Short mmCIF file of C-alpha atoms and ligand atoms in Angstrom, two decimals:
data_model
loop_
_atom_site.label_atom_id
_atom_site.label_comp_id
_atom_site.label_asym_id
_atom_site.label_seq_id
_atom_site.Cartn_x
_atom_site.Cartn_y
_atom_site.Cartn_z
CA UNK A 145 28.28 -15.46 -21.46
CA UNK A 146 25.72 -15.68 -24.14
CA UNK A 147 22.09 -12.93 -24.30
CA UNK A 148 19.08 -13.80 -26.24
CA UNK A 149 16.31 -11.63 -26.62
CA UNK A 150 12.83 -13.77 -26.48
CA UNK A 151 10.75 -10.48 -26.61
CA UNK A 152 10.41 -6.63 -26.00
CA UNK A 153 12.95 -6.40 -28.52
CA UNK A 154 12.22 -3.98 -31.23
CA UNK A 155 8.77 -3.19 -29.40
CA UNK A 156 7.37 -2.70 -26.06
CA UNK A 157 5.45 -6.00 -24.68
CA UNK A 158 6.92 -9.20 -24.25
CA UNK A 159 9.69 -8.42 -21.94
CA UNK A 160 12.04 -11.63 -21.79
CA UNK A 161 15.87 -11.99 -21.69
CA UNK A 162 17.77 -15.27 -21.61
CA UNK A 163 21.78 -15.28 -19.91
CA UNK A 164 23.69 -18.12 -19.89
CA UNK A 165 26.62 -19.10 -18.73
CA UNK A 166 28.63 -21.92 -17.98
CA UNK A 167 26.82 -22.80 -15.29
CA UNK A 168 23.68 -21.43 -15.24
CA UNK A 169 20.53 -20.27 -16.90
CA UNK A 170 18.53 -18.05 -15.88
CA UNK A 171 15.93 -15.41 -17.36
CA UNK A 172 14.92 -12.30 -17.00
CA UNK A 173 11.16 -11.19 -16.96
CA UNK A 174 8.50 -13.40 -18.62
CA UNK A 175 6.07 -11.16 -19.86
CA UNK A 176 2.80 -11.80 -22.06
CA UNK A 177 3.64 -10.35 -25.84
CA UNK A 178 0.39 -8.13 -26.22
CA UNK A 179 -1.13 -7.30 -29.82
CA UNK A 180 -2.71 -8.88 -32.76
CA UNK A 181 -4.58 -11.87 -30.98
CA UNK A 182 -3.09 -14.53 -33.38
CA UNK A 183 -0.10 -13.37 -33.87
CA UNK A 184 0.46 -12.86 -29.71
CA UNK A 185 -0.71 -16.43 -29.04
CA UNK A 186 2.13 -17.59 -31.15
CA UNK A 187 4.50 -15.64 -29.56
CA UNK A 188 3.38 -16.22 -25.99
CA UNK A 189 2.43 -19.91 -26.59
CA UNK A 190 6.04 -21.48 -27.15
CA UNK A 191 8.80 -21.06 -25.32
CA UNK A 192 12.50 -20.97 -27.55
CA UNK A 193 14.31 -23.24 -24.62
CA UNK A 194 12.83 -25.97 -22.19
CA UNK A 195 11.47 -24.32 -19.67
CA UNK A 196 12.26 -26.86 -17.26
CA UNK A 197 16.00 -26.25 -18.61
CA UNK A 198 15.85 -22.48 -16.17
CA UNK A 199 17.44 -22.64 -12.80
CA UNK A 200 15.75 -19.43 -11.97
CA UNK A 201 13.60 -16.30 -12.98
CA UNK A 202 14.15 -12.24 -12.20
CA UNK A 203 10.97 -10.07 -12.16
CA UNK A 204 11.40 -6.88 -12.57
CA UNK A 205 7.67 -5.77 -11.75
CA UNK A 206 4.36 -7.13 -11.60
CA UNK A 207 3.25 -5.25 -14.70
CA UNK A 208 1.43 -7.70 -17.41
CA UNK A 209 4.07 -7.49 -19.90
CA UNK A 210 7.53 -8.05 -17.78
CA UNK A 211 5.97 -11.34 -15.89
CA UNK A 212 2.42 -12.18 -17.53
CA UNK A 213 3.38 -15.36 -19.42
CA UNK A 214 5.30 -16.92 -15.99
CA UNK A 215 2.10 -19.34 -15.54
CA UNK A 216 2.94 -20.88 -18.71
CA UNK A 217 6.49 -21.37 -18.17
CA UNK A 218 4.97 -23.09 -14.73
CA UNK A 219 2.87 -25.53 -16.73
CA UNK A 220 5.44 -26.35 -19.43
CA UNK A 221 7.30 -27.62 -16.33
CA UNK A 222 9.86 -24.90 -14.95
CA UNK A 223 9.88 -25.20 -11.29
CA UNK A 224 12.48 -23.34 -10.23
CA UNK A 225 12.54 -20.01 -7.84
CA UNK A 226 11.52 -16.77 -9.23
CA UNK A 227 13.31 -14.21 -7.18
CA UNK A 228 11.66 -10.80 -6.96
CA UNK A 229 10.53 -8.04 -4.58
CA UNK A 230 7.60 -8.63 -2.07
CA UNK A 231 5.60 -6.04 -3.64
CA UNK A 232 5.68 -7.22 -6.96
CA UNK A 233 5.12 -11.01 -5.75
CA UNK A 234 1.69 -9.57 -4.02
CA UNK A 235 0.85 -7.88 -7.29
CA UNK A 236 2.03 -10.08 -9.73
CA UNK A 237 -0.10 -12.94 -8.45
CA UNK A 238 -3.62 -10.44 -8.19
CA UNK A 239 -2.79 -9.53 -11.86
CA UNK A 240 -2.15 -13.58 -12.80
CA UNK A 241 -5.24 -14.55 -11.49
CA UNK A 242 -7.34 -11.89 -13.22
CA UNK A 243 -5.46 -12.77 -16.36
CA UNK A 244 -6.13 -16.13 -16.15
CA UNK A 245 -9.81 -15.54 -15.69
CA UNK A 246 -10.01 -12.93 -18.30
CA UNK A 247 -8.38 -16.02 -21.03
CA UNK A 248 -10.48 -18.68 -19.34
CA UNK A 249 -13.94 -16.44 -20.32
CA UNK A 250 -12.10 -15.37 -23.58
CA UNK A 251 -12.02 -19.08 -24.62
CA UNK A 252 -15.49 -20.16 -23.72
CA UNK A 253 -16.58 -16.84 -25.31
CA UNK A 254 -14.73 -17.62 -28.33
CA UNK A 255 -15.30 -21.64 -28.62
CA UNK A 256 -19.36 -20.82 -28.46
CA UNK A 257 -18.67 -17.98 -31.77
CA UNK A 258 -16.10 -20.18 -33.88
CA UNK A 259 -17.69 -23.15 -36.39
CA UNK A 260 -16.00 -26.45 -36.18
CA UNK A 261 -13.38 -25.94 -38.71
CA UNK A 262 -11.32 -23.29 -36.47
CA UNK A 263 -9.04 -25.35 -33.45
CA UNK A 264 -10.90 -24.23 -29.91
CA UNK A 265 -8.58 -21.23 -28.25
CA UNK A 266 -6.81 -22.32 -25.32
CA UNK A 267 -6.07 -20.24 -22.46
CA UNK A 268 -2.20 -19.63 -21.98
CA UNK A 269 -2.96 -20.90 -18.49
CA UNK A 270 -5.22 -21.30 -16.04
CA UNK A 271 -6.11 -20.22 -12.01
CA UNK A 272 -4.44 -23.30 -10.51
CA UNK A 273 -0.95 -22.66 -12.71
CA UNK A 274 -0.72 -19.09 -11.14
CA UNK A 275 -1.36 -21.12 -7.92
CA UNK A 276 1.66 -23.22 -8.81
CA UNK A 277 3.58 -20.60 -9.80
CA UNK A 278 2.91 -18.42 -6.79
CA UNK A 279 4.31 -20.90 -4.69
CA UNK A 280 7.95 -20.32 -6.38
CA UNK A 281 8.27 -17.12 -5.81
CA UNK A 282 11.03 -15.90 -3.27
CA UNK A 283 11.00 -12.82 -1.89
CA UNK A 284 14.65 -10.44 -1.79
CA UNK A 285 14.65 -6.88 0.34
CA UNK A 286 15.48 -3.64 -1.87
CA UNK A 287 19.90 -2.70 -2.14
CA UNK A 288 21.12 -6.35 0.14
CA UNK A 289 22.97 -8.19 -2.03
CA UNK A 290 21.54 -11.45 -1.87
CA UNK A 291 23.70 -14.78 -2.35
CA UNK A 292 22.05 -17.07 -4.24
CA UNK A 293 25.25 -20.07 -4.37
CA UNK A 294 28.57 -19.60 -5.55
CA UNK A 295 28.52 -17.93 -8.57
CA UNK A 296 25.26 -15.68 -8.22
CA UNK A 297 24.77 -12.84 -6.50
CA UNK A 298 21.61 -10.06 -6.80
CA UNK A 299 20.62 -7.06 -5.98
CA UNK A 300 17.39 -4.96 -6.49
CA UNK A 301 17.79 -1.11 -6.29
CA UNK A 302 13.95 0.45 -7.00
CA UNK A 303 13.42 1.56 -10.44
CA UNK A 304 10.48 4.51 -9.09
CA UNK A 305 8.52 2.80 -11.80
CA UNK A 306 5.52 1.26 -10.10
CA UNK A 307 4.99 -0.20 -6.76
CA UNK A 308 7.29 -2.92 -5.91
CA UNK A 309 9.59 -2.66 -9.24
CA UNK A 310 13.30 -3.57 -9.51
CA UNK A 311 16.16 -2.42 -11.41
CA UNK A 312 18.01 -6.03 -11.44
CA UNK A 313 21.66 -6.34 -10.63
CA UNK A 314 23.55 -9.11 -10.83
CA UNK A 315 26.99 -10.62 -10.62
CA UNK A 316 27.25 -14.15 -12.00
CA UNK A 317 30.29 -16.52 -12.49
CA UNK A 318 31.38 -17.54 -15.82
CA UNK A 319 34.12 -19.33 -16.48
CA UNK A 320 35.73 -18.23 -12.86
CA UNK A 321 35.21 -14.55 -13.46
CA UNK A 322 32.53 -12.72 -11.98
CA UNK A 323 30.98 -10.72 -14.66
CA UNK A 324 28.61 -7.21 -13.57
CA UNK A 325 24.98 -6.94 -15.79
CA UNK A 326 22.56 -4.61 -14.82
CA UNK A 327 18.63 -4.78 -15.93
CA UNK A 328 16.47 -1.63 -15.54
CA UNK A 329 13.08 -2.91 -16.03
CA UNK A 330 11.19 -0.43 -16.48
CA UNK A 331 12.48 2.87 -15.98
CA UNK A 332 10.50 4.94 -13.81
CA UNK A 333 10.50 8.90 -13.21
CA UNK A 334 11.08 11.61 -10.26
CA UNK A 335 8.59 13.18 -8.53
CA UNK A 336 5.97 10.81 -9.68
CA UNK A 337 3.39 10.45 -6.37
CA UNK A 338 4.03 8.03 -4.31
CA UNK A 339 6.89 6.44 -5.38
CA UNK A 340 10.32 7.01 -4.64
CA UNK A 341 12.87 8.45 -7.76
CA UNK A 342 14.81 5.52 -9.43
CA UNK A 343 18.00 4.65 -7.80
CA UNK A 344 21.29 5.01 -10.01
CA UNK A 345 23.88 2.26 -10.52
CA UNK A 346 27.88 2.28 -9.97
CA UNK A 347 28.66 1.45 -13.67
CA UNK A 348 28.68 -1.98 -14.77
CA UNK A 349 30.02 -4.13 -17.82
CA UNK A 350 26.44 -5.09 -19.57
CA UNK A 351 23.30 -3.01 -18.74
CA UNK A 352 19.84 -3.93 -20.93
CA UNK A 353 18.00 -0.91 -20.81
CA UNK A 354 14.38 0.21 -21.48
CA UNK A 355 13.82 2.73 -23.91
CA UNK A 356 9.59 3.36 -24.29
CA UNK A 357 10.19 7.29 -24.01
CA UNK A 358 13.39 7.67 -25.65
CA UNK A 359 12.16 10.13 -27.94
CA UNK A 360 9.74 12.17 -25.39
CA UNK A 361 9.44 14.66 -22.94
CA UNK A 362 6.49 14.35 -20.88
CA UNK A 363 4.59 16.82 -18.80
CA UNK A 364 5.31 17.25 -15.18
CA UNK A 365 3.46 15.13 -13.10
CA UNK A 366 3.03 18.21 -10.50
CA UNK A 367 0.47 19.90 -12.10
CA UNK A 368 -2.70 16.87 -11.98
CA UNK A 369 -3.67 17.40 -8.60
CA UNK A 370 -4.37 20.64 -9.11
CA UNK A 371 -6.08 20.06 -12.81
CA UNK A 372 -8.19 17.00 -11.23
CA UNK A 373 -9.46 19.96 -8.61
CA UNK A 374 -10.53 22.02 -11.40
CA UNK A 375 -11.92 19.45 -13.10
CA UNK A 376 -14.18 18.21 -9.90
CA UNK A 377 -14.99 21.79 -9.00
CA UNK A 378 -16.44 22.57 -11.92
CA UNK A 379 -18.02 19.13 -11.86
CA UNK A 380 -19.68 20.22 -8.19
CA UNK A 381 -21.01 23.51 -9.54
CA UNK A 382 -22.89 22.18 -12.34
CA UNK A 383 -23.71 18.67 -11.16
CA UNK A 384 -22.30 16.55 -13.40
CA UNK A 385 -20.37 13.33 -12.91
CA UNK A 386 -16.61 12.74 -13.73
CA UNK A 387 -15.69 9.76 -14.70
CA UNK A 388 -11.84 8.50 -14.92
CA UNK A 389 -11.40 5.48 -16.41
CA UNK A 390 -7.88 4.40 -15.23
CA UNK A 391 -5.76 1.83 -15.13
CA UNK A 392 -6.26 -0.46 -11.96
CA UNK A 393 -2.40 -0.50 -11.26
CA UNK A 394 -0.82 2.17 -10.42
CA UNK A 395 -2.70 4.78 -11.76
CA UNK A 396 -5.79 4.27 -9.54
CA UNK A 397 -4.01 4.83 -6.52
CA UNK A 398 -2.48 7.83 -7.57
CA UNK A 399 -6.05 9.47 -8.17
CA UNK A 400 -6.58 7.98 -4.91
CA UNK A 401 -4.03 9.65 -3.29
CA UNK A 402 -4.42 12.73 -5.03
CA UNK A 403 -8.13 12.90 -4.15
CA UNK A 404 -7.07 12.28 -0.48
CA UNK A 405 -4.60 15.09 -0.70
CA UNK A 406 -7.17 17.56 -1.99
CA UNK A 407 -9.99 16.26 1.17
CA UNK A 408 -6.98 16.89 3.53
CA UNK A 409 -6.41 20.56 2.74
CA UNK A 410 -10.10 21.07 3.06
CA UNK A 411 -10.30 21.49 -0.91
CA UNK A 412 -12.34 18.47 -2.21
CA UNK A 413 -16.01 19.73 -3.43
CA UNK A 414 -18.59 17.68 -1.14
CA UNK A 415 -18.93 15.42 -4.06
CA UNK A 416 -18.87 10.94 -2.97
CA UNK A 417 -15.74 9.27 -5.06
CA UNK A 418 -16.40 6.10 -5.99
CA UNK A 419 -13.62 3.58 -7.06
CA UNK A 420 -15.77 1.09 -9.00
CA UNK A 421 -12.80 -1.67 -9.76
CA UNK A 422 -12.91 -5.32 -7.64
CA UNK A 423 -9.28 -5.29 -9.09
CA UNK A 424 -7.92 -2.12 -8.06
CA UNK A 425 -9.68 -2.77 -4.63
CA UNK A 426 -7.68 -5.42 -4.52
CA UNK A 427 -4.44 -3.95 -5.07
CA UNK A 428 -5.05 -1.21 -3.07
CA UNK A 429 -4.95 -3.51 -0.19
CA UNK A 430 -1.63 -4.41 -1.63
CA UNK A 431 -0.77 -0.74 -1.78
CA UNK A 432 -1.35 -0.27 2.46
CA UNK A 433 0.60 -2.83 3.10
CA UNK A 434 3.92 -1.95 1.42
CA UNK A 435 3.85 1.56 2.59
CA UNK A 436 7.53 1.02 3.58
CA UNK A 437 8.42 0.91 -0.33
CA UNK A 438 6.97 4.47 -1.13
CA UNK A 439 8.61 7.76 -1.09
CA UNK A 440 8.69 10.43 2.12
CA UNK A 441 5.90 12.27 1.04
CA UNK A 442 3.55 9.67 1.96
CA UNK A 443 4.97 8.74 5.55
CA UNK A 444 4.98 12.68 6.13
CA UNK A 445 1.27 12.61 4.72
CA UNK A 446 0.63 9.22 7.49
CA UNK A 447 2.17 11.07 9.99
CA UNK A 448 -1.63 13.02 10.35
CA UNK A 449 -3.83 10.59 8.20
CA UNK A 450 -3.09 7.36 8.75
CA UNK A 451 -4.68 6.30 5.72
CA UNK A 452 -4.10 7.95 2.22
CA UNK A 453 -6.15 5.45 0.47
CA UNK A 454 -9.10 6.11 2.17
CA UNK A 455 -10.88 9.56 3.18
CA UNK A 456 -14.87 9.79 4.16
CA UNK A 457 -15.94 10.62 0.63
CA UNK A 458 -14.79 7.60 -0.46
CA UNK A 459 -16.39 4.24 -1.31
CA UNK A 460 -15.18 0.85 -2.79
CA UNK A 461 -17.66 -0.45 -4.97
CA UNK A 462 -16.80 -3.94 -5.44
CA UNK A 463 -20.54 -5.89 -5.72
CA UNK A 464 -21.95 -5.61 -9.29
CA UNK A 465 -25.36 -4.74 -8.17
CA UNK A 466 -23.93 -1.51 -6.53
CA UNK A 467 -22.31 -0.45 -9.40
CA UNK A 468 -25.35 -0.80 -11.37
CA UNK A 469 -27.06 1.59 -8.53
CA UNK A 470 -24.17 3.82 -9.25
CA UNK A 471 -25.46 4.29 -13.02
CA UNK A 472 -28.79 5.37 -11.67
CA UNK A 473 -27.30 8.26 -9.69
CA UNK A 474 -28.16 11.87 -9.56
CA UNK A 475 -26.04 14.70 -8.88
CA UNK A 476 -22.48 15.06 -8.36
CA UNK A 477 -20.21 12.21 -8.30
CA UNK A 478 -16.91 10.77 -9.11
CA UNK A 479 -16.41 7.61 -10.37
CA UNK A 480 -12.73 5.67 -10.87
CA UNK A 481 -13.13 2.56 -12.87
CA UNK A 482 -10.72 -0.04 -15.44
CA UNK A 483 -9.99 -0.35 -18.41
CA UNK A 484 -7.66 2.44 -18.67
CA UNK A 485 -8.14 2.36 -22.70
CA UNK A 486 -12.71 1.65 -22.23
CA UNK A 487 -11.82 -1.47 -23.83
CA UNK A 488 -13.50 -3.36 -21.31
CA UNK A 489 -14.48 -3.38 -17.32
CA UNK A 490 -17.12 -1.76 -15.87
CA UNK A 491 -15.92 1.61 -16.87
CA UNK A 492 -18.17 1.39 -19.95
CA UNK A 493 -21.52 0.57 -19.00
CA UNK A 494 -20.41 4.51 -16.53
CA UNK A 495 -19.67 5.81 -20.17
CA UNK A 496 -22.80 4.27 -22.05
CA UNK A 497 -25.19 6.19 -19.08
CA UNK A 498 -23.11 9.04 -18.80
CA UNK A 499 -21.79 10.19 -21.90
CA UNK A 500 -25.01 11.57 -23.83
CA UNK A 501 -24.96 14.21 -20.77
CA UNK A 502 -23.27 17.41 -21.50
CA UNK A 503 -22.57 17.90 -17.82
CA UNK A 504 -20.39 14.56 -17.84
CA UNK A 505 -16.53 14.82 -17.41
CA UNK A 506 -14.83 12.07 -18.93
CA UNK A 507 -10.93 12.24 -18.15
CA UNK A 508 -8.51 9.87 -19.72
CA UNK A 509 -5.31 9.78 -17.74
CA UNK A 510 -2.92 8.07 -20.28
CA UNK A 511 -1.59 6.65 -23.57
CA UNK A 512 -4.54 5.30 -25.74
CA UNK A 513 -4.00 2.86 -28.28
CA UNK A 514 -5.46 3.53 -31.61
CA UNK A 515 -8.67 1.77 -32.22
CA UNK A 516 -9.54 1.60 -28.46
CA UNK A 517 -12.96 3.64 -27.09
CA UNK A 518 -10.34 5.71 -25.16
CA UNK A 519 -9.04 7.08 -28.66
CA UNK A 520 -12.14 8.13 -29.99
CA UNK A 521 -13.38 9.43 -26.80
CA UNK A 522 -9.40 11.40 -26.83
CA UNK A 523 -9.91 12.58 -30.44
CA UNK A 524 -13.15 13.79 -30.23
CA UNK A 525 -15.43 11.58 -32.04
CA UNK A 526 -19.05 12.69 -32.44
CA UNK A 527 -20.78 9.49 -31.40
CA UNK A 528 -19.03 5.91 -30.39
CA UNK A 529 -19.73 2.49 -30.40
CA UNK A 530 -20.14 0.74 -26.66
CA UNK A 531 -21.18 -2.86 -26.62
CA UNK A 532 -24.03 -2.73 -29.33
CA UNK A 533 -24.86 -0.04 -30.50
CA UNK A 534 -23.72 4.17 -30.52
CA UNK A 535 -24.06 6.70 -28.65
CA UNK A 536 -23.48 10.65 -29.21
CA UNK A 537 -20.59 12.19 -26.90
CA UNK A 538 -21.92 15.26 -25.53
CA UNK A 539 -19.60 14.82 -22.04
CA UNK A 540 -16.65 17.31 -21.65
CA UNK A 541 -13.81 15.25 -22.37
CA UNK A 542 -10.17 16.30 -20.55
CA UNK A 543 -7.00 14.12 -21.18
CA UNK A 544 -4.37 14.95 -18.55
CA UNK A 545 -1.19 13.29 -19.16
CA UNK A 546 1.43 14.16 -16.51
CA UNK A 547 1.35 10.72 -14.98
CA UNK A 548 3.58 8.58 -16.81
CA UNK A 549 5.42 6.35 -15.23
CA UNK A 550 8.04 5.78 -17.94
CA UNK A 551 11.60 8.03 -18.06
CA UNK A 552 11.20 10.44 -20.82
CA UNK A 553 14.39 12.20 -22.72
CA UNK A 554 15.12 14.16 -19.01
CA UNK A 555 14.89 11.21 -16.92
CA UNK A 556 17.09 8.57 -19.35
CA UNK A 557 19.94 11.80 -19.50
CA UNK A 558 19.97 12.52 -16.04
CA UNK A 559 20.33 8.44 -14.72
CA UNK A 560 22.28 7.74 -17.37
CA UNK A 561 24.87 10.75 -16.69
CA UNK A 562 24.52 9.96 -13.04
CA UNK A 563 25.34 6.54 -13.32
CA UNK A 564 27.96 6.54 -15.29
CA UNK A 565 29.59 9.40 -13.27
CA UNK A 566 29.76 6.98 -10.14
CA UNK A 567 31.00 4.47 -12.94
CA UNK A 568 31.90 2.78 -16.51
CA UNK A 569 29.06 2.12 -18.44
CA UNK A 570 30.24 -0.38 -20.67
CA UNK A 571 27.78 -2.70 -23.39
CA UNK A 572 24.04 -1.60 -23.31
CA UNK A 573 21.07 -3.34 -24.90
CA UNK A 574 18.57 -1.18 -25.92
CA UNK A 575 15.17 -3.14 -25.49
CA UNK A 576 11.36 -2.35 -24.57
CA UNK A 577 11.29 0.39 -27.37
CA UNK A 578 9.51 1.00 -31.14
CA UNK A 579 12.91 0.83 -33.08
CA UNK A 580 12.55 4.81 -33.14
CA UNK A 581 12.92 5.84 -29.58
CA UNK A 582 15.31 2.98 -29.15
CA UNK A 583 17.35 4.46 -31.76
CA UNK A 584 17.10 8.15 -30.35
CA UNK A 585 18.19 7.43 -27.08
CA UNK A 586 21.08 5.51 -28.62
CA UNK A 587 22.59 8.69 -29.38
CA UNK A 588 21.13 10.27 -26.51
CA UNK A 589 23.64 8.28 -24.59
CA UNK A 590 26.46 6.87 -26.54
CA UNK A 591 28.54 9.46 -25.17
CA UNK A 592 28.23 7.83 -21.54
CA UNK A 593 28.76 4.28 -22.55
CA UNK A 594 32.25 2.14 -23.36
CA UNK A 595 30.59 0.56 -26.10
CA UNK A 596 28.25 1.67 -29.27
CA UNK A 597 24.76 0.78 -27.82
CA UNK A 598 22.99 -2.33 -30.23
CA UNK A 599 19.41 -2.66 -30.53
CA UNK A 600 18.95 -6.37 -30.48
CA UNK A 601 16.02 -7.68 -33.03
CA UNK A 602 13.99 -10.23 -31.62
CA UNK A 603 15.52 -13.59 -30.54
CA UNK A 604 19.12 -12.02 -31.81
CA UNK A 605 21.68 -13.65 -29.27
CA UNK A 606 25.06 -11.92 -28.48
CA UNK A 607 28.66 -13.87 -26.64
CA UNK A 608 29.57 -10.68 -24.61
ZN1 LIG B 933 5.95 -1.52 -16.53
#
């Protein structure tokens, strides 16, 4: 059986794994390869096998960079099934779309600024090849084994990553012996909200392996509901507005839920929320109906509120003219809105009328890229640039980061001790890392594996 590692290999974007056997071929994740914009295109753009050449496709999760290039494998002809969990086949198709509409603008955006000399800038793919690709995908329950013909068998245990996502096990024929691989995707956390804790495995012969946080211990994730009550109390008292640029997956409807929490136990200030995002609106729908994939807490929660996405003091905002009202606004208010990082949605115009007022909040809920308007807001810069021109930042500025939903050094010691306790461990991969925290937990865990982890480079192929 032969690996090759198309992407997240030596960094964290790109997610894509290639087994064959002699049989079959079949991949694991197609994500989009996120970065320099050149240097990305090229990357996402070409595909190292004919993609028609796949009999199938695993999706771990419907995050952008484990299956945000799978509409281009669609129109460079694959057509065959991509198997993943219902949740992620709702969210992976939401996120598609507004991908492909985000390139599509990019492109005419870009074609109007460049002279004649530079090539136009195609999209990667349009609204019609998510379409297509949509239609492929086949939906498999969480811990059945599912047969998929003689010598393929699957099984998706939930990684406690993000709604929907999979840690992808599989049993596949070569040469007439079954051989056992396990994928983790990405590697969630306990105790994050909403979400159930990622399952363990029993063992198995070849496990590829995120490793983001290999080299970090986050906070816990139990103390931001009560730091987001703080925050919105002291927001009430002086009449300010908060705004919380977040990430419209995932990390919205946590704050959701949080916020819903707080108005439950009669703690909420008498402040309106506002959740200013047609995208997370979107997947918020997506959210209510796979309440069956989320942990206890929340069916305890339904058991007396039916509804933990919504509470009165809440209001989707999904026309633009009513989130230009919002900017007009006095008084106390909350407002959740994308990008997580400022770099674009409607979260900035918020910023641009709210941030020259000392009694603005601005809290940034996660990891900020350098160079992004969420990093200079996080380190403090006197005045930054939004859209044209600058403005000064006089808003309180809070960065809670509890939320995570990547194992740290705990999580990766305590799955990989428990899994290897209910069995061998024998050749990991170590992908979906910078090559330092791929290297650290390396030795974090060498002592529970067969083998001497590798870290694969990019497009390095391994007979195993
Ligand atoms: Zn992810």
């Amino acid at each position: 059986m032969k690996i090759t590692f198309h992407g997240a290999a030596g960094e964290v974007t790109g997610s894509q794994h290639l087994i064959e056997t002699d049989g079959r071929r079949i991949l694991l994740d197609c994500g989009l390869f996120q970065g320099h914009r050149a240097e990305a295109y090229q990357k996402n753009s070409r595909f190292a096998y004919p993609p028609e050449s796949l009999d199938a496709v695993f999706l771990s999760h419907g995050h952008m960079d484990h299956c945000g290039n799978i509409p281009r494998l669609y129109s460079k002809g694959f057509r065959g099934p991509v198997f993943c969990t219902s949740a992620t086949a709702d969210i992976a198709e939401i996120m598609l779309k507004d991908s492909a509409r985000i390139q599509e603008e990019d492109a005419r955006y870009l074609a109007r600024k460049l002279d004649e000399k530079h090539p136009p800038i195609e999209p990667l793919y349009t609204e019609d090849d998510v379409t297509g690709v949509a239609k492929l995908f086949e939906r498999l329950d969480y811990k059945e084994w599912h047969h998929l013909g003689d010598d393929l068998k699957v099984r998706f245990l939930d990684a406690g990553h993000i709604l929907g996502s999979a840690i992808i096990e599989l049993k596949i024929k070569d040469r007439g012996d079954w051989r056992h691989l396990v994928f983790t995707g990405d590697l969630g956390r306990r105790d994050l909200p909403l979400l159930r804790d990622p399952e363990t495995i029993e063992g198995c012969e070849i496990l590829i392996s995120e490793s983001t946080y290999g080299n970090r211990v986050h906070e816990p994730a139990a103390d931001i509901k009560e730091e987001l009550y703080q925050i919105l109390y002291e927001a009430y008292r002086v009449e300010g507005r908060v705004i919380i640029p977040a990430f419209s997956l995932g990390r919205t409807q946590q704050i959701i839920y949080y916020l819903n929490d707080l108005y439950n136990e009669n703690r909420l200030p008498h402040m309106p929320v506002f959740v200013d995002s047609p995208l997370s609106i979107r997947l918020v729908s997506v959210y209510r109906h796979h309440l069956q994939d989320m942990d206890d807490e929340v069916r305890e929660v339904m058991e007396e509120d039916k509804d933990p996405f919504g509470f009165s003091l809440l209001d989707y905002v999904s026309s633009r003219q009513q989130s230009i009202e919002l900017n007009k606004r006095k008084g106390a208010f909350v407002v959740i809105a994308g990008s997580g990082m400022c770099e674009n949605g409607r979260v900035r115009h918020h910023l641009k009328n709210g941030i020259e007022h000392v009694e603005t909040t601005v809290v940034l809920m996660g990891y900020q890229a350098a160079y992004t308007l969420g990093r200079r807001l996080q380190q403090r810069d006197p005045k930054v640039k939004i859209f044209d021109r600058y403005y000064q930042v006089k808003a309180k500025v809070i960065q809670l980061s509890g939320l995570s939903g990547h194992a740290d050094v705990e999580d990766f010691k305590w799955w990989y001790e428990t899994s290897a306790r209910r069995g061998n461990i024998g050749q990991v991969f170590l992908v979906h890392g910078e090559p330092e925290s791929a290297t650290a937990l390396a030795s974090l865990i060498r002592d529970q594996c067969d083998l001497e982890p590798i870290i694969p480079q990019y497009q390095q192929s391994f007979e195993v």
